[in-house]
Amino acid sequence: MAADKTINSVSEGMGLEIFGDNGRRPSRVRPRLTHREAARETPVFVETDVLVIGGGPSGTSAAVAAARLGADVTLVERYNHLGGLSTGGLVIWIDRMTDWSGTQVIAGFARELLDRLPKDAVMGPPRVDWGSRDAATAEYWSYRSAAFQDIVTWSPTIDPEALKTLSMQLMVESKIRLTLHAWAVQPIVEGNVMKGAIFESKEGRHAILAKVVIDTTGDADLLTRAGVPSHSDIDSTDIHHCINTAFMLGGVDMERWTEFRRTNKTGFADFMKRGRDKLKYFEKPFFSWRPDIGLFMGPRLSGYSAVNVEDLTEVEIISRQLTVGHLEIYRAEAPGFEKAYLLLGAPQIGVRHSRRFAAERMVTRGQWDEAKIWDDEIGVSTSLAPKWKNISVPYGSLLPIGLEDAIGAGRHLACDASSHTFLREIPQCWMTGQAAGVAGALAAAAGISPRKLDVRLIQRELLKQGAYLSPSVASAAEMTATAAE
């Protein structure tokens, strides 16, 4: 499914009339040529214990977790900020961190971040309401993205600039060697062992050598280039495969808009239909961390590849057109949007899925019904609905097949397509990143491959860092520690 040509009508005069009759830019045939590069010596930028590639949610948590265990950590990030999609991608509605009983199961680094943000940078239900099934309370928070299945959850919306600031502060506190404006382009592999990575920056080409490399690129870029197989079996028309650039409108009255939605359901439905008739792809806004800013997480565009540069470019162009179209329609017709203006288009494109790397173990749909708890569990995710218990995530899902001294965490976690629909979310990336950082630091300190680590050591350190594990796993880890003493 591709963007419809009719969207161009709202952007006349913007110079964006470049699409064919099928709604997509004419494809370009790439030359079947190659260019041979001369052999060269690449200077080493630094030697480090743990190299984290990608400063999104999983990379930030991995770097901090490793540094807190005494590891010398280097974090390479291509943008000028940390947080990835949770900041630059404007995915500032942070999905569920509580289970259906109200227990915060994605804790540890995730809890610390939210607790340390300024109070006026977070909008979400108070702790006393987490898990509440009170009808009035659930209805109130359902319009603010924090109630699902008529249950209140801890899924706040946050100020992306505040999270950028806090993330940078954590780097300084933890004495992490942060390298911004640098893009890792090639793994350094000897045999089946990852030794570091090549990166490019304004200074040119450099190498970083590391005892353990953690790929938190979101697309398994370094693992894939090192030869690790990956999976991309997902319905290309499914919402979880879509790509888009989010945006925020300022000067709005979200309380007034929400009252319109709540009390005039026919009027709301008619308005949304008119928007779809004009743009084809039309979205409603979410509450942000403040009532005068509306957050648009879409419109979501399907059928594009997140690892194809021409597709990414086309999505950016179409998203910009749709952003302008939304602004025009909302300002003309939507209650509370009469004085709206475009506050920000996300600096980072919103990718939901590209690759999931092959690992020793993976989370699969069958485990939801089984309520399986892995013995090597390193985290717990809330499930998609109350009929399922919490989802156990194994350490083996972070260990790429056939490659040593490398760990993967974040959106490209080893799982099936169904499980990826929630394991790709921001909190789950914080959770798997923290586990990867702990494992990386422990392996580097012991001088062994992460694959050879005793998982009880990882679990014990995660518990010390405030992470949540299933009671049976936490008990086993603590008993092992007691026996060792």
Coordinates of C-alpha atoms in Angstrom, one line a residue, residues 19-468:
F19 CA 5.0 11.3 -7.7
G20 CA 3.6 9.1 -10.4
D21 CA 0.1 7.8 -10.9
N22 CA 0.6 5.0 -8.3
G23 CA 1.4 7.5 -5.6
R24 CA 5.1 6.7 -5.5
R25 CA 8.2 8.3 -7.0
P26 CA 9.3 6.5 -10.2
S27 CA 11.9 4.0 -9.1
R28 CA 15.5 4.6 -10.2
V29 CA 17.5 1.8 -11.7
R30 CA 20.9 1.7 -9.9
P31 CA 24.0 1.2 -12.1
R32 CA 25.4 -2.3 -12.1
L33 CA 28.9 -1.0 -11.5
T34 CA 31.4 -1.2 -8.7
H35 CA 34.2 1.0 -7.5
R36 CA 37.3 -0.6 -6.1
E37 CA 38.7 1.2 -3.0
A38 CA 42.4 1.2 -2.3
A39 CA 43.6 -0.7 0.8
R40 CA 44.3 1.7 3.7
E41 CA 45.4 1.8 7.3
T42 CA 42.6 3.0 9.6
P43 CA 43.7 4.9 12.7
V44 CA 42.3 3.6 16.0
F45 CA 40.2 6.2 17.8
V46 CA 40.1 4.4 21.1
E47 CA 40.4 1.0 22.8
T48 CA 37.5 0.3 25.2
D49 CA 36.0 -2.5 27.3
V50 CA 32.4 -2.1 25.9
L51 CA 31.5 -0.4 22.7
V52 CA 27.8 0.5 22.3
I53 CA 26.7 1.4 18.8
G54 CA 23.6 3.5 18.8
G55 CA 22.4 5.9 21.5
G56 CA 18.7 5.2 21.4
P57 CA 16.8 3.8 24.4
S58 CA 18.6 0.5 24.4
G59 CA 22.0 2.0 23.7
T60 CA 21.7 4.6 26.4
S61 CA 20.6 2.0 29.0
A62 CA 23.3 -0.4 27.9
A63 CA 26.0 2.2 28.3
V64 CA 24.9 3.3 31.7
A65 CA 24.4 -0.2 33.0
A66 CA 27.9 -1.3 31.8
A67 CA 29.6 1.8 33.2
R68 CA 28.0 1.3 36.6
L69 CA 29.8 -2.0 36.8
G70 CA 33.1 -0.3 36.3
A71 CA 33.5 -0.9 32.6
D72 CA 35.2 1.6 30.3
V73 CA 32.4 2.4 27.9
T74 CA 32.3 4.1 24.5
L75 CA 29.0 5.0 23.0
V76 CA 28.8 6.0 19.3
E77 CA 25.7 7.9 18.1
R78 CA 25.0 9.4 14.7
Y79 CA 22.8 12.3 15.8
N80 CA 23.4 15.2 18.2
H81 CA 21.3 13.8 21.0
L82 CA 20.5 10.6 22.8
G83 CA 17.2 8.8 23.2
G84 CA 16.6 7.8 19.6
L85 CA 12.9 7.4 18.8
S86 CA 12.0 8.4 22.4
T87 CA 13.4 11.9 21.8
G88 CA 14.3 12.6 18.1
G89 CA 11.6 10.4 16.8
L90 CA 8.9 12.0 19.0
V91 CA 7.7 8.7 20.3
I92 CA 7.2 10.5 23.5
W93 CA 4.1 8.5 24.5
I94 CA 6.0 5.8 26.4
D95 CA 4.1 2.5 26.2
R96 CA 3.0 0.3 29.1
M97 CA 5.5 -0.4 31.8
T98 CA 3.0 -1.9 34.2
D99 CA 1.3 -5.3 33.9
W100 CA -2.4 -5.6 34.1
S101 CA -2.3 -5.7 38.0
G102 CA -0.5 -2.4 38.1
T103 CA 2.9 -3.8 39.0
Q104 CA 5.8 -2.0 37.2
V105 CA 7.5 -4.9 35.4
I106 CA 9.7 -2.8 33.2
A107 CA 11.7 -1.0 36.0
G108 CA 15.4 -0.5 36.6
F109 CA 16.8 2.0 34.2
A110 CA 13.3 2.8 32.9
R111 CA 12.0 3.7 36.4
E112 CA 15.1 5.8 37.1
L113 CA 14.6 7.8 34.0
L114 CA 11.0 8.6 34.6
D115 CA 11.6 9.3 38.3
R116 CA 14.5 11.8 37.5
L117 CA 12.6 13.8 34.8
P118 CA 11.2 17.1 36.1
K119 CA 7.6 16.7 37.2
D120 CA 6.4 19.1 34.6
A121 CA 8.0 17.0 31.9
V122 CA 5.8 14.0 32.5
M123 CA 2.1 13.5 32.0
G124 CA 0.6 10.3 33.3
P125 CA -1.5 8.7 36.0
P126 CA -0.4 8.8 39.6
R127 CA 1.1 5.6 41.0
V128 CA -2.0 4.9 43.1
D129 CA -4.1 4.5 39.9
W130 CA -1.9 2.0 38.2
G131 CA -4.0 -1.1 37.6
S132 CA -7.2 0.7 38.5
R133 CA -10.4 -0.7 36.8
D134 CA -12.6 2.1 38.0
A135 CA -14.7 3.1 35.0
A136 CA -14.4 6.9 35.4
T137 CA -10.7 6.8 36.0
A138 CA -10.0 4.5 33.1
E139 CA -12.2 6.6 30.8
Y140 CA -10.3 9.8 31.8
W141 CA -6.9 8.2 31.1
S142 CA -8.0 6.4 27.9
Y143 CA -8.1 9.8 26.2
R144 CA -4.6 10.4 27.5
S145 CA -3.0 7.2 26.2
A146 CA -2.8 5.6 29.6
A147 CA -5.7 3.2 29.9
F148 CA -6.2 0.0 27.8
Q149 CA -8.7 -2.8 28.2
D150 CA -10.4 -0.4 30.7
I151 CA -7.4 -0.7 33.0
V152 CA -5.1 2.3 33.9
T153 CA -1.5 1.7 33.1
W154 CA 1.8 3.5 33.6
S155 CA 2.4 4.7 30.1
P156 CA 3.2 8.4 30.4
T157 CA 3.9 11.1 27.8
I158 CA 7.2 13.0 28.3
D159 CA 9.0 16.1 27.2
P160 CA 11.6 15.0 24.6
E161 CA 14.0 17.8 25.4
A162 CA 14.0 17.0 29.1
L163 CA 14.8 13.4 28.3
K164 CA 17.6 14.5 26.0
T165 CA 19.1 16.6 28.8
L166 CA 18.8 13.8 31.4
S167 CA 20.3 11.2 29.0
M168 CA 23.3 13.4 28.4
Q169 CA 23.6 14.1 32.1
L170 CA 23.7 10.3 32.7
M171 CA 26.6 10.0 30.3
V172 CA 28.6 12.6 32.2
E173 CA 27.8 11.1 35.6
S174 CA 28.8 7.6 34.4
K175 CA 32.0 8.8 32.7
I176 CA 31.0 7.3 29.4
R177 CA 33.1 8.2 26.4
L178 CA 30.3 9.7 24.2
T179 CA 31.0 10.2 20.5
L180 CA 28.2 12.1 18.7
H181 CA 27.9 12.9 15.0
A182 CA 29.6 9.5 14.1
W183 CA 28.1 6.6 12.2
A184 CA 29.4 3.1 12.7
V185 CA 29.7 1.6 9.2
Q186 CA 31.5 -1.7 9.4
P187 CA 32.2 -4.3 12.1
I188 CA 35.7 -5.5 12.7
V189 CA 35.6 -9.3 12.8
E190 CA 38.4 -11.8 13.1
G191 CA 37.2 -15.3 12.5
N192 CA 33.9 -15.4 14.3
V193 CA 34.8 -12.8 16.9
M194 CA 33.7 -9.2 16.8
K195 CA 36.7 -7.0 17.8
G196 CA 35.2 -3.5 17.3
A197 CA 33.8 -1.3 14.6
I198 CA 34.8 1.2 11.9
F199 CA 33.0 4.5 12.1
E200 CA 32.9 7.7 9.9
S201 CA 32.7 11.3 11.1
K202 CA 33.7 14.7 10.0
E203 CA 37.3 13.6 10.9
G204 CA 37.1 10.8 8.4
R205 CA 37.4 7.1 9.0
H206 CA 38.4 5.6 12.4
A207 CA 38.3 2.3 14.3
I208 CA 37.3 1.5 17.8
L209 CA 38.6 -1.7 19.4
A210 CA 36.5 -3.3 22.1
K211 CA 36.3 -6.4 24.3
V212 CA 32.6 -6.6 23.8
V213 CA 30.4 -4.9 21.1
I214 CA 26.7 -4.2 21.7
D215 CA 24.7 -3.5 18.6
T216 CA 21.8 -1.2 19.6
T217 CA 21.3 0.3 16.1
G218 CA 17.6 -0.8 16.0
D219 CA 18.2 -2.5 12.6
A220 CA 21.0 -4.9 13.6
D221 CA 23.2 -3.1 11.2
L222 CA 26.6 -4.2 12.6
L223 CA 25.4 -7.8 13.4
T224 CA 24.0 -8.1 9.8
R225 CA 27.2 -6.9 8.2
A226 CA 29.1 -9.3 10.4
G227 CA 27.2 -12.2 8.8
V228 CA 24.5 -12.8 11.5
P229 CA 21.3 -14.0 9.8
S230 CA 18.1 -12.0 10.4
H231 CA 14.4 -12.3 10.0
S232 CA 12.0 -9.8 8.4
D233 CA 8.9 -12.0 8.1
I234 CA 6.1 -9.5 8.8
D235 CA 3.1 -8.4 6.9
S236 CA 4.1 -5.4 4.9
T237 CA 0.6 -3.9 5.3
D238 CA 0.5 -4.3 9.1
I239 CA 0.7 -1.3 11.3
H240 CA 3.8 -2.6 13.0
H241 CA 5.7 -2.6 9.8
C242 CA 4.8 1.0 9.0
I243 CA 7.2 4.0 8.8
N244 CA 6.5 7.7 9.2
T245 CA 7.8 10.9 10.6
A246 CA 5.9 12.1 13.7
F247 CA 5.1 15.8 14.4
M248 CA 3.8 18.1 17.0
L249 CA 1.3 21.0 16.7
G250 CA 1.6 23.9 19.1
G251 CA -1.0 26.5 20.1
V252 CA -3.7 24.0 20.6
D253 CA -6.2 23.2 23.4
M254 CA -6.1 19.5 23.9
E255 CA -8.7 19.6 26.7
R256 CA -11.2 21.2 24.4
W257 CA -10.4 18.7 21.6
T258 CA -10.8 15.8 24.0
E259 CA -14.2 17.1 25.2
F260 CA -15.3 17.3 21.6
R261 CA -14.2 13.6 21.0
R262 CA -15.9 12.5 24.2
T263 CA -19.2 14.3 23.9
N264 CA -19.7 14.5 20.1
K265 CA -18.8 11.1 18.8
T266 CA -20.8 11.6 15.6
G267 CA -19.1 14.9 14.9
F268 CA -15.7 13.4 15.6
A269 CA -16.3 10.4 13.3
D270 CA -17.5 12.8 10.5
F271 CA -14.4 15.0 11.0
M272 CA -12.1 12.0 10.7
K273 CA -13.9 10.8 7.6
R274 CA -13.5 14.2 5.9
G275 CA -9.8 14.1 6.8
R276 CA -9.4 10.6 5.2
D277 CA -11.3 11.7 2.2
K278 CA -8.9 14.6 1.7
L279 CA -5.6 13.0 2.6
K280 CA -6.3 9.2 2.6
Y281 CA -4.0 8.9 5.6
F282 CA -5.4 10.9 8.5
E283 CA -4.7 10.6 12.3
K284 CA -6.0 11.9 15.5
P285 CA -3.6 13.7 18.0
F286 CA -2.4 12.3 21.3
F287 CA -2.0 14.3 24.4
S288 CA 1.6 15.4 25.0
W289 CA 3.2 16.3 28.3
R290 CA 1.3 19.6 28.2
P291 CA -2.2 20.5 27.0
D292 CA -1.1 23.1 24.4
I293 CA 0.8 20.7 22.3
G294 CA -0.8 17.9 20.2
L295 CA 1.3 14.9 19.3
F296 CA 0.7 13.1 16.0
M297 CA 2.4 9.6 15.8
G298 CA 1.3 9.1 12.2
P299 CA 0.1 9.0 9.5
R300 CA 1.7 5.6 9.2
L301 CA 2.9 4.5 5.7
S302 CA 3.2 0.9 4.8
G303 CA 5.1 -1.0 2.1
Y304 CA 8.4 0.8 2.6
S305 CA 11.8 -0.7 3.8
A306 CA 13.6 0.9 6.7
V307 CA 16.9 -0.3 5.3
N308 CA 16.4 1.2 1.8
V309 CA 17.7 4.8 1.5
E310 CA 15.3 5.6 -1.3
D311 CA 12.3 4.4 0.6
L312 CA 13.4 6.4 3.7
T313 CA 13.7 9.5 1.5
E314 CA 10.3 9.0 0.0
V315 CA 8.7 8.5 3.4
E316 CA 10.2 11.7 4.6
I317 CA 8.8 13.6 1.6
I318 CA 5.3 12.1 2.0
S319 CA 5.3 12.6 5.8
R320 CA 6.1 16.3 5.3
Q321 CA 3.2 16.7 2.9
L322 CA 0.8 14.9 5.2
T323 CA 2.0 17.0 8.1
V324 CA 1.1 20.2 6.3
G325 CA -2.2 18.7 5.2
H326 CA -3.1 17.8 8.8
L327 CA -2.2 21.3 10.0
E328 CA -4.5 22.9 7.4
I329 CA -7.5 20.6 8.1
Y330 CA -7.2 20.7 11.9
R331 CA -6.8 24.5 12.0
A332 CA -9.8 24.9 9.7
E333 CA -12.2 22.4 11.3
A334 CA -11.1 20.9 14.6
P335 CA -12.2 22.4 18.0
G336 CA -9.1 23.5 19.9
F337 CA -6.9 23.8 16.9
E338 CA -7.9 27.2 15.5
K339 CA -4.6 28.7 16.3
A340 CA -2.4 25.6 15.8
Y341 CA 1.0 25.9 14.2
L342 CA 3.6 23.3 13.3
L343 CA 5.9 23.1 16.3
L344 CA 8.3 20.3 15.2
G345 CA 8.6 17.6 12.6
A346 CA 10.6 14.7 14.2
P347 CA 14.4 14.9 13.4
Q348 CA 14.4 11.1 13.2
I349 CA 12.1 8.9 11.0
G350 CA 9.8 6.5 12.9
V351 CA 10.8 3.0 12.1
R352 CA 8.9 0.1 13.7
H353 CA 10.5 -2.9 12.1
S354 CA 13.3 -3.8 9.7
R355 CA 15.3 -6.8 10.9
R356 CA 15.3 -9.2 13.9
F357 CA 18.6 -11.0 14.3
A358 CA 18.9 -14.7 14.7
A359 CA 19.9 -15.7 18.2
E360 CA 20.2 -18.7 20.5
R361 CA 16.7 -18.2 21.8
M362 CA 13.7 -16.1 20.8
V363 CA 10.4 -15.0 22.2
T364 CA 7.5 -16.6 20.2
R365 CA 3.7 -16.4 20.1
G366 CA 3.3 -19.9 21.5
Q367 CA 5.0 -18.8 24.8
W368 CA 2.2 -16.3 25.5
D369 CA -0.4 -19.1 26.0
E370 CA 2.2 -21.3 27.8
A371 CA 3.1 -18.4 30.1
K372 CA 6.7 -19.7 29.8
I373 CA 9.3 -18.3 32.2
W374 CA 12.8 -18.7 30.9
D375 CA 15.5 -19.9 33.3
D376 CA 17.9 -17.3 31.7
E377 CA 15.3 -14.5 31.9
I378 CA 16.8 -11.0 31.8
G379 CA 13.5 -9.1 31.8
V380 CA 9.8 -9.1 31.7
S381 CA 7.4 -7.4 29.4
T382 CA 3.7 -6.7 30.0
S383 CA 1.5 -8.7 27.6
L384 CA -0.8 -7.3 24.9
A385 CA -4.0 -8.1 26.9
P386 CA -5.1 -9.3 30.4
K387 CA -5.8 -12.8 29.1
W388 CA -2.0 -13.4 28.9
K389 CA 0.5 -13.4 31.7
N390 CA 3.7 -11.3 31.6
I391 CA 6.2 -12.2 28.8
S392 CA 9.6 -13.6 29.9
V393 CA 12.6 -12.5 27.8
P394 CA 15.6 -14.8 27.8
Y395 CA 19.3 -13.8 27.8
G396 CA 19.7 -16.1 24.7
S397 CA 17.6 -13.6 22.7
L398 CA 20.5 -11.1 23.0
L399 CA 23.2 -13.5 21.8
P400 CA 23.6 -13.6 18.0
I401 CA 24.2 -16.9 16.3
G402 CA 27.7 -17.7 15.2
L403 CA 29.3 -14.5 16.5
E404 CA 31.3 -14.1 19.7
D405 CA 32.0 -11.0 21.9
A406 CA 28.8 -9.4 20.4
I407 CA 25.4 -8.7 22.0
G408 CA 22.3 -7.3 20.4
A409 CA 19.5 -5.4 22.2
G410 CA 16.6 -3.1 21.4
R411 CA 14.2 -3.1 18.5
H412 CA 16.0 -5.9 16.6
L413 CA 15.7 -8.4 19.5
A414 CA 15.3 -12.0 18.5
C415 CA 11.6 -12.8 18.5
D416 CA 8.8 -13.7 16.1
A417 CA 6.7 -11.2 14.2
S418 CA 3.8 -11.3 16.7
S419 CA 6.0 -10.8 19.7
H420 CA 7.9 -8.0 18.0
T421 CA 4.7 -5.9 18.1
F422 CA 5.4 -5.1 21.7
L423 CA 9.0 -6.0 22.3
R424 CA 10.0 -3.2 19.9
E425 CA 8.5 -0.5 22.2
I426 CA 10.6 2.1 24.1
P427 CA 10.4 0.5 27.6
Q428 CA 11.3 -3.0 26.3
C429 CA 14.3 -1.4 24.6
W430 CA 15.4 0.1 27.9
M431 CA 14.9 -3.3 29.5
T432 CA 16.9 -5.3 27.0
G433 CA 19.6 -2.6 26.7
Q434 CA 20.2 -2.6 30.5
A435 CA 20.6 -6.4 30.4
A436 CA 23.0 -6.2 27.5
G437 CA 25.1 -3.6 29.3
V438 CA 25.3 -5.7 32.4
A439 CA 26.3 -8.7 30.4
G440 CA 28.9 -6.8 28.4
A441 CA 30.6 -5.3 31.4
L442 CA 30.7 -8.7 33.2
A443 CA 32.1 -10.5 30.1
A444 CA 34.7 -7.8 29.5
A445 CA 35.8 -7.9 33.2
A446 CA 36.1 -11.7 33.2
G447 CA 37.8 -11.8 29.8
I448 CA 35.3 -14.3 28.4
S449 CA 32.6 -14.3 25.7
P450 CA 29.2 -13.1 26.8
R451 CA 27.9 -16.5 25.7
K452 CA 29.9 -18.2 28.5
L453 CA 28.7 -16.0 31.3
D454 CA 26.8 -17.5 34.2
V455 CA 23.3 -16.0 33.7
R456 CA 22.8 -15.9 37.5
L457 CA 25.5 -13.3 37.7
I458 CA 23.7 -11.2 35.1
Q459 CA 20.4 -11.6 37.0
R460 CA 21.8 -10.7 40.3
E461 CA 23.4 -7.5 38.9
L462 CA 20.1 -6.6 37.2
L463 CA 18.3 -7.0 40.5
K464 CA 20.9 -4.7 42.2
Q465 CA 20.2 -2.1 39.5
G466 CA 16.5 -2.2 40.2
A467 CA 15.3 -4.4 37.3
Y468 CA 12.3 -6.6 37.7

